[in-house]
């Protein structure tokens, strides 16, 4: 999801600290992990030799009624229990139930504006379910808010047992669905952005058993991998795009559009499949009442789609490192077209996917579809919704961000509902590198120093990064799930570990956990094992606790009072967070001397004296000359004092 809340809003004054509150036994306590490695999750951070996860394959046939805004149909779920446990029941997520006025999520919307809805809403959305069967027989079930528990009359066998669950479902699409689904009205018709739209099996894992955290708005989703076979019937004047391979293009495009569609599959330049002028032309859609669009998607943990009579469509080929290709496709109304806006969406989508494929892991899906919607920015496998009014740098930024999510959490399937930083933070981190690369830095922006957000990150009332998104103030989500973890990874990469070593470790994490379910510990352990560094102090201070950094210069003297003998510098660590120290001294003749001290100086000291080899008087000494560390009080980083 795209971050909207501004990290700079919550600025207060951070008190300068002169007496140290640093506690080195706490900061470097060797016990960080609360669990040892086991057969399921290795201490090395990789999946263990007995790692397992369950699977859910979906076969769905639905209809969209554009008069009543209803989606209705039937889902068949084949669920496979690979766990070592027999299961007596299955839990499903019913995310549409958030949009009922009686839901828990609706009850927690504050009177002030919220991204997830309005406290005044009396929309009675949610699922209507019927004809629920297990292996063809009537099933017993119970619905609790956004969850559904289905009883299994005979337990589902461990290690490979399967069951098929079928049910009819329908719901009215909310106009504004927590900024993840909705209906945009345009002059040529409604744009339906359809997501979190069918009953989905909860993850059963070795961490919590059933992951039944309700959908209340902030937490996105956590689902099992499987194969999707989806048929969507919509009015024939609609175009239905989806995050999957279109199986029947010859049935749903006009012959002209079909030939352009085929051309797009082969073209590095964007090919128009349905132009702005053609949107209102009667012959731009087949002459029928309705059409069924057939899609499939292999090995993914969700599926989303969009439908509209108002779509302009264009596409281009995505080149993958292996030589395989995929199709970048954009769908947007005329309102989004022109003046460096959505007519460049396909170019952005292609560039983003190609960059991440080269840098981290090859893109696995057959398509990457960008849809202009009344959703600010939300990701699903192979399909993103981005704000229809976005243009220029903001459209690049949101497109690059939402497609970056294909790596976190689509390929690397972490639990978004509990650990938003593992997808939003990691994705924001890779977005910085991608934006620097795109079109020679066309949209690269630098906002002052690297550490200019330190004050926002150091607010004492900020929750820790490792809080669930439900467990933090809505205004802090942008800082805690996106900017602060991304900044932490840049710090680790660029200052502490080194870009090459860090990127290799990060790639190992992606490879080890592709199509699996990593936890925070699995990530921390992977980076430590791959780089050979004990980073407990970093994870603890930056991710687990909201600790701040204040390094200071206490004094600069000359050995035996003679500059020829070199300088003795004393530095202090005043706050609870420890970091390496970079010192730059300027000599009388203008020479600059740099010294980097590893974080280990703080393992048993709150202040540290060291010698700087020089033969002249020093005119200036500074800590962190590049302004890259999150020092909350940079005034005491300089000698002599200003
Ligand atoms: Zn996001």
Coordinates of C-alpha atoms and ligand atoms in Angstrom, one line a residue:
X1 CA 0.0 0.0 0.0
X2 CA 1.2 3.5 -0.7
X3 CA 2.0 5.6 2.4
X4 CA 0.1 8.8 2.7
X5 CA 0.6 9.9 6.3
X6 CA 3.4 12.4 6.7
X7 CA 6.2 11.5 9.0
X8 CA 7.0 15.1 9.6
X9 CA 3.6 15.9 11.3
X10 CA 4.5 14.6 14.7
X11 CA 7.5 16.8 15.3
X12 CA 8.1 18.0 18.8
X13 CA 11.3 19.2 20.4
X14 CA 13.7 16.5 21.4
X15 CA 15.5 17.5 24.6
X16 CA 19.3 17.8 24.4
X17 CA 20.8 15.2 26.7
X18 CA 24.0 15.9 28.6
X19 CA 24.1 13.0 31.0
X20 CA 24.3 9.6 29.4
X21 CA 21.4 7.1 29.7
X22 CA 23.2 4.5 27.7
X23 CA 23.4 1.0 29.1
X24 CA 25.8 -1.2 27.3
X25 CA 24.8 -4.5 28.8
X26 CA 21.2 -3.8 27.7
X27 CA 22.2 -2.7 24.2
X28 CA 24.6 -5.6 23.6
X29 CA 22.7 -8.3 25.7
X30 CA 23.7 -11.5 23.8
X31 CA 20.2 -12.9 24.2
X32 CA 18.0 -11.4 21.5
X33 CA 16.0 -14.3 20.1
X34 CA 13.3 -15.7 22.2
X35 CA 13.3 -19.0 20.3
X36 CA 16.1 -21.2 19.2
X37 CA 16.2 -22.5 15.6
X38 CA 14.3 -25.8 15.1
X39 CA 13.4 -28.3 12.4
X40 CA 10.9 -25.8 10.8
X41 CA 13.0 -22.6 11.0
X42 CA 16.7 -23.0 11.1
X43 CA 18.9 -20.9 13.4
X44 CA 20.7 -19.8 10.2
X45 CA 17.5 -18.0 9.1
X46 CA 16.6 -20.4 6.3
X47 CA 13.6 -22.7 6.3
X48 CA 14.4 -25.8 8.4
X49 CA 14.7 -29.3 7.0
X50 CA 11.1 -30.0 8.1
X51 CA 9.6 -26.7 7.0
X52 CA 6.0 -27.0 5.8
X53 CA 3.2 -24.8 4.7
X54 CA -0.3 -25.5 3.7
X55 CA -1.8 -24.7 0.3
X56 CA -5.1 -23.4 -1.1
X57 CA -6.1 -23.5 -4.8
X58 CA -9.1 -21.4 -5.9
X59 CA -11.5 -21.9 -8.7
X60 CA -13.9 -19.0 -8.9
X61 CA -16.7 -18.0 -11.3
X62 CA -18.4 -14.7 -10.7
X63 CA -20.6 -12.1 -12.3
X64 CA -20.3 -8.3 -12.0
X65 CA -23.6 -6.4 -12.1
X66 CA -22.9 -2.8 -12.9
X67 CA -26.4 -1.6 -12.0
X68 CA -26.4 -2.9 -8.5
X69 CA -22.6 -2.9 -8.0
X70 CA -22.9 -6.6 -7.0
X71 CA -20.3 -9.3 -7.4
X72 CA -21.8 -12.8 -7.0
X73 CA -20.7 -16.3 -7.8
X74 CA -19.2 -19.5 -6.4
X75 CA -15.8 -20.3 -5.1
X76 CA -14.3 -23.8 -4.9
X77 CA -11.3 -24.1 -2.6
X78 CA -9.0 -27.1 -2.6
X79 CA -7.2 -27.0 0.7
X80 CA -4.1 -29.1 1.4
X81 CA -2.9 -29.7 5.0
X82 CA 0.9 -30.2 4.8
X83 CA 1.3 -29.6 8.5
X84 CA 2.2 -32.3 11.0
X85 CA -1.1 -31.7 12.8
X86 CA -4.6 -33.1 12.1
X87 CA -7.0 -30.3 11.6
X88 CA -10.6 -30.3 13.1
X89 CA -11.7 -27.1 11.5
X90 CA -10.7 -24.5 8.9
X91 CA -10.6 -20.7 9.4
X92 CA -11.3 -18.3 6.5
X93 CA -10.9 -14.6 6.1
X94 CA -14.1 -12.7 5.1
X95 CA -12.5 -9.3 4.4
X96 CA -15.6 -7.8 2.8
X97 CA -17.3 -8.0 6.3
X98 CA -15.2 -5.0 7.3
X99 CA -17.6 -2.9 5.2
X100 CA -20.6 -3.7 7.4
X101 CA -21.6 -1.0 9.8
X102 CA -21.5 -3.5 12.7
X103 CA -17.9 -4.6 12.0
X104 CA -15.1 -4.3 14.5
X105 CA -13.0 -2.4 12.0
X106 CA -15.9 0.1 11.4
X107 CA -16.2 0.5 15.2
X108 CA -12.6 1.5 15.5
X109 CA -12.7 4.3 12.9
X110 CA -12.1 7.6 14.8
X111 CA -14.3 10.6 14.3
X112 CA -11.4 12.4 12.6
X113 CA -10.6 11.4 9.0
X114 CA -9.3 7.9 8.5
X115 CA -7.8 6.2 5.5
X116 CA -9.9 3.1 6.3
X117 CA -13.3 4.7 6.1
X118 CA -15.7 7.2 7.8
X119 CA -17.1 6.8 11.3
X120 CA -20.4 8.0 9.8
X121 CA -20.7 5.2 7.3
X122 CA -23.9 3.2 7.4
X123 CA -23.0 1.1 4.4
X124 CA -24.3 -2.4 4.9
X125 CA -21.7 -4.3 2.9
X126 CA -20.2 -7.7 3.6
X127 CA -20.6 -11.2 2.3
X128 CA -23.8 -13.1 1.8
X129 CA -22.9 -16.7 1.9
X130 CA -24.9 -19.8 1.1
X131 CA -24.7 -23.4 -0.1
X132 CA -21.5 -24.0 1.9
X133 CA -20.4 -27.6 1.2
X134 CA -17.4 -29.7 2.2
X135 CA -16.6 -32.5 -0.2
X136 CA -20.1 -32.0 -1.6
X137 CA -21.9 -32.3 1.8
X138 CA -23.6 -29.4 3.7
X139 CA -21.1 -27.9 6.1
X140 CA -21.5 -26.4 9.5
X141 CA -19.9 -23.0 10.0
X142 CA -19.8 -19.9 12.2
X143 CA -19.0 -16.3 11.2
X144 CA -17.3 -14.0 13.7
X145 CA -16.8 -10.5 12.2
X146 CA -14.3 -11.0 9.3
X147 CA -13.6 -14.6 10.1
X148 CA -15.4 -17.9 9.4
X149 CA -14.8 -21.2 11.1
X150 CA -15.9 -24.3 9.1
X151 CA -16.1 -27.6 11.0
X152 CA -14.5 -30.6 9.5
X153 CA -16.8 -33.7 10.3
X154 CA -13.7 -35.9 10.0
X155 CA -10.3 -34.4 10.9
X156 CA -8.2 -33.4 7.9
X157 CA -5.1 -35.7 7.9
X158 CA -1.7 -34.3 8.5
X159 CA 1.1 -34.3 5.9
X160 CA -1.0 -34.0 2.8
X161 CA -4.7 -34.4 3.6
X162 CA -7.0 -32.4 1.2
X163 CA -10.5 -31.2 1.4
X164 CA -12.7 -29.2 -1.0
X165 CA -14.8 -26.4 0.3
X166 CA -17.4 -24.8 -2.0
X167 CA -19.7 -21.9 -1.4
X168 CA -21.8 -19.3 -3.1
X169 CA -21.0 -15.7 -2.2
X170 CA -22.1 -12.2 -3.1
X171 CA -21.5 -8.7 -1.9
X172 CA -22.1 -5.1 -2.9
X173 CA -18.8 -3.4 -3.8
X174 CA -18.2 -0.5 -1.4
X175 CA -17.6 2.8 -3.2
X176 CA -14.7 3.4 -0.9
X177 CA -13.3 0.2 0.6
X178 CA -10.5 1.1 3.1
X179 CA -8.4 2.5 0.2
X180 CA -8.0 -1.1 -1.2
X181 CA -11.1 -1.6 -3.2
X182 CA -13.8 0.7 -4.6
X183 CA -15.7 2.3 -7.4
X184 CA -14.5 5.3 -9.2
X185 CA -17.1 7.3 -11.2
X186 CA -15.8 8.7 -14.5
X187 CA -17.6 10.4 -17.4
X188 CA -17.5 7.1 -19.4
X189 CA -18.6 4.8 -16.6
X190 CA -17.6 3.3 -13.3
X191 CA -14.1 1.8 -12.7
X192 CA -14.5 -1.2 -10.4
X193 CA -11.3 -2.1 -8.4
X194 CA -12.0 -5.5 -6.9
X195 CA -9.9 -6.9 -4.1
X196 CA -10.2 -8.9 -0.9
X197 CA -13.3 -10.1 -2.6
X198 CA -13.8 -13.8 -2.0
X199 CA -13.5 -16.0 1.1
X200 CA -9.8 -16.8 1.6
X201 CA -8.3 -19.5 3.8
X202 CA -6.3 -18.2 6.8
X203 CA -2.7 -19.3 7.1
X204 CA -2.1 -22.2 9.4
X205 CA 1.6 -22.1 10.4
X206 CA 4.2 -23.3 13.0
X207 CA 4.1 -19.8 14.7
X208 CA 0.5 -19.2 15.8
X209 CA -1.4 -22.1 14.3
X210 CA -4.4 -20.4 12.6
X211 CA -3.6 -16.8 11.8
X212 CA -7.1 -15.3 12.4
X213 CA -6.2 -11.6 13.1
X214 CA -9.4 -9.9 12.0
X215 CA -9.4 -7.4 9.1
X216 CA -10.0 -4.0 10.7
X217 CA -8.3 -1.8 8.0
X218 CA -4.6 -1.2 8.8
X219 CA -3.3 -4.8 8.4
X220 CA -3.3 -5.9 4.8
X221 CA -3.3 -9.7 4.4
X222 CA -1.6 -13.0 5.1
X223 CA -2.6 -15.9 2.9
X224 CA -1.5 -19.3 1.5
X225 CA 0.0 -19.9 -1.9
X226 CA -1.9 -21.8 -4.5
X227 CA -3.2 -21.8 -8.1
X228 CA -6.1 -19.6 -9.3
X229 CA -8.6 -20.3 -12.0
X230 CA -10.9 -17.3 -12.3
X231 CA -13.8 -16.6 -14.6
X232 CA -15.4 -13.1 -14.5
X233 CA -18.5 -12.3 -16.4
X234 CA -19.1 -8.6 -17.0
X235 CA -21.2 -6.5 -19.4
X236 CA -19.6 -6.8 -22.8
X237 CA -18.9 -3.1 -23.0
X238 CA -16.5 -3.6 -20.0
X239 CA -12.9 -4.6 -20.2
X240 CA -11.8 -6.8 -17.3
X241 CA -8.1 -6.8 -16.4
X242 CA -6.7 -9.1 -13.7
X243 CA -3.5 -10.2 -12.1
X244 CA -3.2 -13.4 -14.2
X245 CA -2.8 -14.8 -17.6
X246 CA -5.7 -14.1 -19.9
X247 CA -6.7 -17.5 -21.4
X248 CA -9.3 -16.4 -24.0
X249 CA -8.2 -13.1 -25.6
X250 CA -9.8 -14.0 -28.9
X251 CA -13.2 -14.1 -27.2
X252 CA -13.1 -10.8 -25.3
X253 CA -11.2 -8.4 -27.5
X254 CA -12.3 -7.0 -30.9
X255 CA -10.2 -8.4 -33.7
X256 CA -8.4 -5.0 -34.0
X257 CA -7.7 -5.0 -30.2
X258 CA -6.5 -8.6 -30.4
X259 CA -3.9 -7.8 -33.0
X260 CA -2.7 -4.8 -30.9
X261 CA -2.7 -6.9 -27.8
X262 CA -0.4 -9.4 -29.6
X263 CA 1.8 -6.6 -30.8
X264 CA 2.1 -5.3 -27.2
X265 CA 3.4 -8.8 -26.1
X266 CA 6.4 -8.3 -28.4
X267 CA 7.0 -4.5 -28.1
X268 CA 9.5 -2.6 -25.9
X269 CA 7.6 0.6 -26.7
X270 CA 4.0 1.1 -25.3
X271 CA 1.4 -0.1 -27.7
X272 CA -2.1 1.3 -27.6
X273 CA -4.7 -1.4 -27.4
X274 CA -7.7 0.8 -26.9
X275 CA -7.2 4.5 -27.4
X276 CA -8.9 7.4 -25.6
X277 CA -10.9 8.2 -28.8
X278 CA -12.0 4.6 -29.0
X279 CA -13.5 4.4 -25.5
X280 CA -16.7 6.0 -26.6
X281 CA -16.8 4.3 -30.1
X282 CA -19.6 1.7 -30.3
X283 CA -17.4 -0.7 -32.4
X284 CA -14.7 -0.8 -29.8
X285 CA -16.3 -3.7 -27.9
X286 CA -17.8 -6.9 -29.2
X287 CA -21.5 -6.8 -29.9
X288 CA -22.8 -9.0 -27.1
X289 CA -24.6 -8.5 -23.8
X290 CA -21.9 -10.0 -21.6
X291 CA -18.5 -11.6 -21.9
X292 CA -16.6 -14.0 -19.7
X293 CA -12.9 -13.3 -19.1
X294 CA -10.9 -16.3 -18.1
X295 CA -7.7 -15.9 -16.1
X296 CA -5.3 -18.2 -14.4
X297 CA -2.4 -17.5 -12.0
X298 CA 0.0 -20.0 -10.7
X299 CA 1.6 -20.1 -7.2
X300 CA 0.3 -16.8 -5.7
X301 CA -1.4 -15.9 -2.5
X302 CA -4.2 -13.7 -3.8
X303 CA -6.0 -12.5 -6.9
X304 CA -7.4 -9.1 -7.8
X305 CA -9.1 -7.6 -10.8
X306 CA -10.8 -4.5 -12.3
X307 CA -13.6 -3.9 -14.7
X308 CA -14.8 -0.8 -16.6
X309 CA -16.4 0.4 -19.8
X310 CA -14.2 3.5 -19.4
X311 CA -10.7 1.9 -19.8
X312 CA -8.1 3.1 -22.1
X313 CA -5.7 0.1 -22.4
X314 CA -2.1 0.0 -23.5
X315 CA 0.8 -2.5 -23.0
X316 CA 4.4 -3.4 -23.6
X317 CA 6.7 -6.4 -23.2
X318 CA 8.7 -6.9 -19.9
X319 CA 12.1 -8.5 -20.5
X320 CA 13.2 -10.8 -17.7
X321 CA 16.9 -11.8 -17.1
X322 CA 16.3 -15.4 -18.1
X323 CA 15.1 -14.3 -21.6
X324 CA 11.4 -14.9 -20.7
X325 CA 8.9 -12.1 -21.1
X326 CA 5.8 -10.8 -19.4
X327 CA 3.2 -8.2 -20.4
X328 CA 3.0 -4.8 -18.7
X329 CA -0.6 -3.5 -19.1
X330 CA -2.3 -0.3 -18.0
X331 CA -6.0 0.4 -17.7
X332 CA -7.2 4.0 -17.0
X333 CA -10.0 6.3 -17.8
X334 CA -9.7 9.4 -20.0
X335 CA -9.5 11.5 -16.9
X336 CA -6.1 10.0 -16.2
X337 CA -4.7 10.5 -19.7
X338 CA -2.3 13.1 -20.8
X339 CA 0.2 15.7 -19.5
X340 CA 2.8 13.2 -18.2
X341 CA 0.2 11.0 -16.4
X342 CA -1.1 7.5 -17.0
X343 CA 0.0 7.3 -20.7
X344 CA 3.4 6.6 -19.1
X345 CA 2.1 4.0 -16.7
X346 CA 3.2 1.0 -18.9
X347 CA 6.7 2.5 -19.2
X348 CA 6.9 2.8 -15.4
X349 CA 5.5 -0.7 -14.8
X350 CA 7.9 -2.3 -17.2
X351 CA 11.0 -0.4 -15.9
X352 CA 10.1 -1.2 -12.3
X353 CA 9.6 -4.9 -12.9
X354 CA 12.7 -5.2 -15.1
X355 CA 14.9 -3.4 -12.4
X356 CA 13.8 -5.5 -9.5
X357 CA 14.0 -8.7 -11.6
X358 CA 17.7 -8.0 -12.3
X359 CA 18.5 -6.8 -8.8
X360 CA 16.7 -9.2 -6.5
X361 CA 14.8 -12.1 -8.2
X362 CA 13.2 -12.7 -11.5
X363 CA 9.5 -11.6 -11.7
X364 CA 7.4 -14.8 -11.7
X365 CA 4.1 -13.7 -13.1
X366 CA 2.9 -13.5 -16.7
X367 CA 1.5 -9.9 -16.5
X368 CA 1.9 -6.7 -14.5
X369 CA -1.3 -4.7 -14.6
X370 CA -1.6 -1.1 -13.4
X371 CA -5.1 0.1 -12.9
X372 CA -6.1 3.8 -12.3
X373 CA -8.7 3.7 -9.5
X374 CA -10.1 5.6 -6.5
X375 CA -7.5 3.6 -4.4
X376 CA -4.4 5.7 -3.6
X377 CA -2.1 2.7 -4.0
X378 CA -2.6 -1.0 -3.3
X379 CA -0.8 -4.1 -4.4
X380 CA -1.9 -7.6 -5.3
X381 CA 0.0 -10.3 -7.1
X382 CA 0.7 -9.0 -10.7
X383 CA -1.8 -6.2 -10.3
X384 CA -1.7 -2.8 -8.6
X385 CA -4.3 -0.1 -8.1
X386 CA -2.9 3.4 -8.2
X387 CA -4.6 6.8 -7.7
X388 CA -6.2 7.9 -11.0
X389 CA -5.1 11.5 -10.4
X390 CA -1.4 10.6 -9.9
X391 CA 1.0 12.0 -12.5
X392 CA 4.7 12.6 -13.1
X393 CA 6.9 11.8 -10.1
X394 CA 3.9 10.8 -8.0
X395 CA 2.7 8.3 -10.6
X396 CA 6.2 6.8 -10.9
X397 CA 6.5 6.7 -7.2
X398 CA 3.3 4.9 -6.5
X399 CA 3.6 2.6 -9.5
X400 CA 7.2 1.6 -8.6
X401 CA 6.1 1.1 -4.9
X402 CA 3.1 -1.1 -5.7
X403 CA 4.9 -3.3 -8.2
X404 CA 7.9 -3.5 -5.7
X405 CA 5.4 -5.3 -3.5
X406 CA 5.5 -8.2 -5.9
X407 CA 8.8 -9.0 -4.1
X408 CA 7.5 -8.1 -0.6
X409 CA 5.1 -9.7 0.3
X410 CA 3.9 -11.5 -2.9
X411 CA 7.1 -13.5 -3.6
X412 CA 8.4 -13.4 0.0
X413 CA 5.1 -14.1 1.9
X414 CA 5.6 -12.4 5.3
X415 CA 2.6 -11.7 7.5
X416 CA 1.4 -8.2 6.6
X417 CA -1.4 -8.2 9.1
X418 CA 1.2 -8.4 11.9
X419 CA 4.5 -7.2 10.5
X420 CA 3.8 -4.4 8.1
X421 CA 7.5 -3.3 8.2
X422 CA 8.6 -6.6 6.5
X423 CA 6.8 -5.6 3.3
X424 CA 6.3 -1.8 3.4
X425 CA 9.7 -1.1 4.9
X426 CA 11.6 -3.6 2.7
X427 CA 9.7 -2.4 -0.3
X428 CA 10.4 1.3 0.5
X429 CA 14.1 0.4 0.8
X430 CA 14.2 -1.2 -2.7
X431 CA 12.1 1.7 -4.2
X432 CA 14.9 4.1 -3.3
X433 CA 17.4 2.1 -5.4
X434 CA 14.9 1.7 -8.3
X435 CA 14.0 5.4 -8.4
X436 CA 17.7 6.3 -8.5
X437 CA 18.0 3.9 -11.5
X438 CA 14.9 4.9 -13.5
X439 CA 15.5 7.0 -16.6
X440 CA 18.8 8.4 -15.3
X441 CA 17.2 9.5 -12.1
X442 CA 14.3 11.4 -13.7
X443 CA 12.3 11.4 -10.5
X444 CA 15.0 11.2 -7.9
X445 CA 14.5 13.6 -5.1
X446 CA 16.9 14.4 -2.3
X447 CA 15.3 16.0 0.8
X448 CA 18.3 17.5 2.5
X449 CA 20.7 15.1 4.3
X450 CA 20.2 11.4 4.5
X451 CA 19.4 11.8 8.2
X452 CA 16.9 14.6 7.8
X453 CA 14.1 12.5 9.1
X454 CA 15.9 11.7 12.4
X455 CA 13.7 14.0 14.5
X456 CA 10.6 12.3 13.1
X457 CA 12.1 8.9 13.9
X458 CA 13.1 9.8 17.4
X459 CA 9.8 11.0 18.9
X460 CA 9.5 9.5 22.3
X461 CA 5.8 8.7 21.9
X462 CA 6.4 6.7 18.7
X463 CA 5.6 3.0 18.9
X464 CA 8.3 0.5 18.0
X465 CA 8.6 -0.5 14.4
X466 CA 7.8 -4.1 15.4
X467 CA 4.3 -3.3 16.4
X468 CA 1.4 -4.6 14.4
X469 CA -0.2 -1.9 12.2
X470 CA -3.4 -2.3 14.3
X471 CA -1.2 -1.4 17.3
X472 CA 0.1 2.0 16.2
X473 CA -1.5 5.4 15.7
X474 CA -2.7 5.7 12.1
X475 CA -0.6 8.9 11.7
X476 CA 2.5 6.9 12.7
X477 CA 2.1 4.1 10.1
X478 CA 4.0 6.0 7.4
X479 CA 7.0 6.5 9.7
X480 CA 7.0 3.1 11.3
X481 CA 6.0 0.7 8.5
X482 CA 7.7 2.6 5.6
X483 CA 10.3 5.2 6.3
X484 CA 12.0 4.2 9.5
X485 CA 12.6 0.5 8.6
X486 CA 13.7 1.5 5.1
X487 CA 16.1 4.1 6.6
X488 CA 17.4 1.4 9.0
X489 CA 18.2 -0.9 6.0
X490 CA 20.0 1.9 4.2
X491 CA 22.0 2.5 7.3
X492 CA 22.9 -1.2 7.6
X493 CA 23.7 -1.4 3.9
X494 CA 25.6 1.8 3.3
X495 CA 27.3 2.5 6.6
X496 CA 27.5 -0.6 8.7
X497 CA 27.8 -3.7 6.4
X498 CA 28.6 -2.3 2.9
X499 CA 26.3 -2.4 -0.1
X500 CA 27.7 -5.5 -1.8
X501 CA 27.7 -7.7 1.3
X502 CA 24.3 -6.4 2.4
X503 CA 22.7 -6.9 -1.1
X504 CA 24.1 -10.4 -1.3
X505 CA 22.5 -11.2 2.1
X506 CA 19.2 -9.6 1.2
X507 CA 19.1 -11.6 -2.0
X508 CA 19.7 -14.8 0.0
X509 CA 16.7 -13.8 2.2
X510 CA 14.5 -13.4 -0.9
X511 CA 15.7 -16.7 -2.4
X512 CA 15.4 -18.7 0.9
X513 CA 11.9 -17.4 1.6
X514 CA 10.4 -17.1 -1.9
X515 CA 6.8 -18.4 -1.8
X516 CA 7.2 -19.1 1.9
X517 CA 6.3 -17.4 5.2
X518 CA 9.2 -15.8 7.0
X519 CA 9.0 -14.2 10.5
X520 CA 11.0 -11.2 11.7
X521 CA 13.5 -13.6 13.3
X522 CA 14.0 -15.5 10.1
X523 CA 15.0 -12.2 8.4
X524 CA 17.3 -11.1 11.3
X525 CA 19.0 -14.5 11.4
X526 CA 19.5 -14.6 7.6
X527 CA 21.2 -11.2 7.5
X528 CA 23.5 -12.2 10.5
X529 CA 24.4 -15.5 9.1
X530 CA 25.1 -14.3 5.6
X531 CA 27.2 -11.2 6.6
X532 CA 28.8 -12.9 9.7
X533 CA 27.8 -10.0 11.9
X534 CA 26.0 -10.1 15.3
X535 CA 23.4 -7.4 14.8
X536 CA 21.4 -7.9 18.0
X537 CA 22.2 -4.3 19.1
X538 CA 20.8 -3.0 15.8
X539 CA 17.6 -5.0 15.6
X540 CA 17.0 -4.3 19.3
X541 CA 17.5 -0.5 19.2
X542 CA 16.0 0.2 15.8
X543 CA 13.3 -2.4 15.3
X544 CA 12.3 -3.8 18.6
X545 CA 12.5 -0.6 20.7
X546 CA 12.2 3.0 19.8
X547 CA 15.7 3.9 21.0
X548 CA 17.5 7.1 19.9
X549 CA 21.1 8.0 19.1
X550 CA 23.1 10.9 20.5
X551 CA 26.8 10.8 19.9
X552 CA 28.8 13.7 21.2
X553 CA 32.4 15.0 21.3
X554 CA 33.4 15.7 24.9
X555 CA 37.0 16.9 24.4
X556 CA 39.9 17.2 22.1
X557 CA 43.4 17.5 23.5
X558 CA 46.9 17.0 22.2
X559 CA 49.1 14.2 23.5
X560 CA 51.6 15.7 26.0
X561 CA 50.0 19.1 25.1
X562 CA 51.9 19.0 21.7
X563 CA 50.0 18.8 18.4
X564 CA 53.0 17.1 16.9
X565 CA 52.2 14.0 19.0
X566 CA 48.6 13.7 17.7
X567 CA 45.2 14.4 19.2
X568 CA 43.4 12.5 22.0
X569 CA 39.6 12.7 21.4
X570 CA 36.9 11.7 23.8
X571 CA 33.5 10.9 22.6
X572 CA 30.3 9.9 24.4
X573 CA 27.2 7.9 23.7
X574 CA 24.4 9.8 25.5
X575 CA 21.2 7.9 24.4
X576 CA 20.2 4.2 24.4
X577 CA 21.1 3.4 20.8
X578 CA 24.7 2.5 19.8
X579 CA 26.2 3.0 16.3
X580 CA 29.6 3.1 14.7
X581 CA 31.3 6.5 14.8
X582 CA 32.8 8.4 11.9
X583 CA 35.1 11.3 12.9
X584 CA 36.5 13.9 10.6
X585 CA 39.2 16.3 11.8
X586 CA 40.4 19.4 9.9
X587 CA 44.0 20.5 10.5
X588 CA 45.4 24.0 10.5
X589 CA 46.7 23.5 7.0
X590 CA 43.3 22.4 5.8
X591 CA 44.0 18.6 5.7
X592 CA 41.1 16.3 6.5
X593 CA 41.6 13.2 8.5
X594 CA 38.9 10.6 8.8
X595 CA 38.6 7.8 11.3
X596 CA 35.8 5.1 11.5
X597 CA 35.3 3.4 14.8
X598 CA 33.3 0.2 14.9
X599 CA 30.2 -0.2 17.1
X600 CA 32.3 -2.5 19.3
X601 CA 33.7 0.6 21.1
X602 CA 30.3 0.8 22.8
X603 CA 30.2 -2.8 24.0
X604 CA 31.6 -1.9 27.4
X605 CA 31.9 1.9 27.4
X606 CA 29.7 4.9 27.6
X607 CA 32.6 7.2 26.6
X608 CA 35.6 6.5 24.6
X609 CA 39.1 8.0 24.3
X610 CA 41.1 7.4 21.2
X611 CA 44.1 8.8 19.4
X612 CA 43.9 10.5 16.0
X613 CA 47.3 10.5 14.3
X614 CA 48.1 14.0 13.2
X615 CA 51.1 16.4 13.5
X616 CA 49.3 19.8 13.4
X617 CA 46.8 21.7 15.4
X618 CA 43.2 20.8 14.7
X619 CA 40.7 23.5 13.8
X620 CA 37.6 21.4 13.7
X621 CA 36.5 17.9 14.7
X622 CA 33.0 16.5 13.7
X623 CA 31.1 13.3 14.2
X624 CA 29.2 12.0 11.2
X625 CA 30.6 14.5 8.6
X626 CA 28.3 13.0 5.9
X627 CA 25.1 13.4 8.0
X628 CA 24.0 9.8 7.5
X629 CA 23.5 8.6 11.1
X630 CA 20.2 9.3 13.0
X631 CA 21.8 11.5 15.6
X632 CA 19.0 13.3 17.4
X633 CA 21.2 16.1 18.7
X634 CA 23.8 17.0 16.0
X635 CA 24.8 20.3 17.8
X636 CA 27.2 18.3 20.2
X637 CA 28.8 16.5 17.2
X638 CA 31.2 19.5 16.6
X639 CA 34.4 20.7 18.3
X640 CA 35.0 23.4 19.2
X641 CA 31.5 24.2 20.3
X642 CA 29.7 26.8 18.2
Ligands
LIG1 ZN1 3.0 -0.5 0.2

